[in-house]
Amino acid sequence: MSQPIDLSQFPDLPVEVLNAFAAVQFELSVERAARQHEQAVVAEKDAFITALKELIEKLESQVQDYRRTKFGPKSEKLDPAQMELALEDLETAIAETQAQIAFVEEKIAASGPDPEKAAPRKGAQGTRAAPEPTARRTSDRAR
């Protein structure tokens, strides 16, 4: 990271130049802070995405276990009470995982808008206004 220029080393510079340098240094510090903030937001969202992917894998595994327990070849051999208990446990685990996914999604939504989606892209064209309607020609025969 570059260090700010010490303008006291140049006592002969006009005041306008000193003010211009100070303004540029301020703009650079603001841009640097904004970039650091964006990097922090991106890192946070990357962590949320990783957490969501892990939760989705866990949920898919739980759903497979549920299907295997309910529809697998041994499902007919189990006592109905045991089957109900096993399915209830799996349903509870699935519901907990879904709640965790919802919590992470809320965190993502609360973290603010995505800077890439919020800013218009370069070269993106706005919507055009609809053309003015033209008057229809009516012929004497149509009347």
PDB file of N, CA and C in Angstrom, residues 59-76 83 86-91 94:
ATOM      1  N   LEU A  59     -28.651 -31.887   3.669  1.00  0.00           N
ATOM      2  CA  LEU A  59     -30.076 -32.092   3.446  1.00  0.00           C
ATOM      3  C   LEU A  59     -30.325 -33.180   2.399  1.00  0.00           C
ATOM      4  N   GLU A  60     -29.544 -33.165   1.327  1.00  0.00           N
ATOM      5  CA  GLU A  60     -29.693 -34.211   0.309  1.00  0.00           C
ATOM      6  C   GLU A  60     -29.413 -35.591   0.896  1.00  0.00           C
ATOM      7  N   SER A  61     -28.409 -35.684   1.750  1.00  0.00           N
ATOM      8  CA  SER A  61     -28.088 -36.954   2.405  1.00  0.00           C
ATOM      9  C   SER A  61     -29.238 -37.397   3.308  1.00  0.00           C
ATOM     10  N   GLN A  62     -29.814 -36.441   4.031  1.00  0.00           N
ATOM     11  CA  GLN A  62     -30.929 -36.778   4.913  1.00  0.00           C
ATOM     12  C   GLN A  62     -32.147 -37.247   4.118  1.00  0.00           C
ATOM     13  N   VAL A  63     -32.394 -36.608   2.992  1.00  0.00           N
ATOM     14  CA  VAL A  63     -33.526 -37.016   2.156  1.00  0.00           C
ATOM     15  C   VAL A  63     -33.293 -38.423   1.605  1.00  0.00           C
ATOM     16  N   GLN A  64     -32.055 -38.723   1.207  1.00  0.00           N
ATOM     17  CA  GLN A  64     -31.743 -40.077   0.737  1.00  0.00           C
ATOM     18  C   GLN A  64     -31.964 -41.099   1.846  1.00  0.00           C
ATOM     19  N   ASP A  65     -31.522 -40.771   3.064  1.00  0.00           N
ATOM     20  CA  ASP A  65     -31.741 -41.674   4.197  1.00  0.00           C
ATOM     21  C   ASP A  65     -33.232 -41.889   4.438  1.00  0.00           C
ATOM     22  N   TYR A  66     -34.000 -40.806   4.335  1.00  0.00           N
ATOM     23  CA  TYR A  66     -35.442 -40.884   4.539  1.00  0.00           C
ATOM     24  C   TYR A  66     -36.070 -41.815   3.502  1.00  0.00           C
ATOM     25  N   ARG A  67     -35.703 -41.606   2.236  1.00  0.00           N
ATOM     26  CA  ARG A  67     -36.259 -42.450   1.168  1.00  0.00           C
ATOM     27  C   ARG A  67     -35.851 -43.912   1.346  1.00  0.00           C
ATOM     28  N   ARG A  68     -34.592 -44.115   1.713  1.00  0.00           N
ATOM     29  CA  ARG A  68     -34.096 -45.481   1.903  1.00  0.00           C
ATOM     30  C   ARG A  68     -34.852 -46.150   3.050  1.00  0.00           C
ATOM     31  N   THR A  69     -35.085 -45.409   4.123  1.00  0.00           N
ATOM     32  CA  THR A  69     -35.787 -45.974   5.274  1.00  0.00           C
ATOM     33  C   THR A  69     -37.242 -46.266   4.935  1.00  0.00           C
ATOM     34  N   LYS A  70     -37.877 -45.340   4.224  1.00  0.00           N
ATOM     35  CA  LYS A  70     -39.301 -45.495   3.950  1.00  0.00           C
ATOM     36  C   LYS A  70     -39.579 -46.476   2.815  1.00  0.00           C
ATOM     37  N   PHE A  71     -38.768 -46.445   1.773  1.00  0.00           N
ATOM     38  CA  PHE A  71     -39.078 -47.239   0.588  1.00  0.00           C
ATOM     39  C   PHE A  71     -38.080 -48.360   0.311  1.00  0.00           C
ATOM     40  N   GLY A  72     -37.064 -48.480   1.139  1.00  0.00           N
ATOM     41  CA  GLY A  72     -36.034 -49.495   0.911  1.00  0.00           C
ATOM     42  C   GLY A  72     -36.558 -50.907   1.094  1.00  0.00           C
ATOM     43  N   PRO A  73     -35.749 -51.915   0.722  1.00  0.00           N
ATOM     44  CA  PRO A  73     -36.199 -53.314   0.792  1.00  0.00           C
ATOM     45  C   PRO A  73     -36.486 -53.777   2.215  1.00  0.00           C
ATOM     46  N   LYS A  74     -35.830 -53.214   3.202  1.00  0.00           N
ATOM     47  CA  LYS A  74     -36.048 -53.660   4.581  1.00  0.00           C
ATOM     48  C   LYS A  74     -37.212 -52.930   5.242  1.00  0.00           C
ATOM     49  N   SER A  75     -37.784 -51.950   4.544  1.00  0.00           N
ATOM     50  CA  SER A  75     -38.845 -51.162   5.163  1.00  0.00           C
ATOM     51  C   SER A  75     -40.072 -52.007   5.492  1.00  0.00           C
ATOM     52  N   GLU A  76     -40.336 -53.040   4.707  1.00  0.00           N
ATOM     53  CA  GLU A  76     -41.501 -53.885   4.962  1.00  0.00           C
ATOM     54  C   GLU A  76     -41.279 -54.818   6.141  1.00  0.00           C
ATOM     55  N   MET A  83     -40.592 -48.081  12.356  1.00  0.00           N
ATOM     56  CA  MET A  83     -40.536 -47.323  11.106  1.00  0.00           C
ATOM     57  C   MET A  83     -40.966 -45.879  11.343  1.00  0.00           C
ATOM     58  N   ALA A  86     -38.218 -43.994  13.203  1.00  0.00           N
ATOM     59  CA  ALA A  86     -37.078 -43.678  12.336  1.00  0.00           C
ATOM     60  C   ALA A  86     -37.421 -42.542  11.384  1.00  0.00           C
ATOM     61  N   LEU A  87     -38.616 -42.591  10.814  1.00  0.00           N
ATOM     62  CA  LEU A  87     -39.027 -41.535   9.890  1.00  0.00           C
ATOM     63  C   LEU A  87     -39.200 -40.205  10.616  1.00  0.00           C
ATOM     64  N   GLU A  88     -39.713 -40.276  11.837  1.00  0.00           N
ATOM     65  CA  GLU A  88     -39.892 -39.049  12.620  1.00  0.00           C
ATOM     66  C   GLU A  88     -38.542 -38.397  12.923  1.00  0.00           C
ATOM     67  N   ASP A  89     -37.554 -39.215  13.282  1.00  0.00           N
ATOM     68  CA  ASP A  89     -36.212 -38.675  13.544  1.00  0.00           C
ATOM     69  C   ASP A  89     -35.630 -38.017  12.296  1.00  0.00           C
ATOM     70  N   LEU A  90     -35.790 -38.675  11.159  1.00  0.00           N
ATOM     71  CA  LEU A  90     -35.273 -38.107   9.912  1.00  0.00           C
ATOM     72  C   LEU A  90     -36.016 -36.827   9.529  1.00  0.00           C
ATOM     73  N   GLU A  91     -37.331 -36.814   9.732  1.00  0.00           N
ATOM     74  CA  GLU A  91     -38.101 -35.607   9.424  1.00  0.00           C
ATOM     75  C   GLU A  91     -37.667 -34.443  10.308  1.00  0.00           C
ATOM     76  N   ILE A  94     -34.324 -33.204   8.999  1.00  0.00           N
ATOM     77  CA  ILE A  94     -34.529 -32.451   7.757  1.00  0.00           C
ATOM     78  C   ILE A  94     -35.074 -31.060   8.068  1.00  0.00           C
TER      79      ILE A  94
END
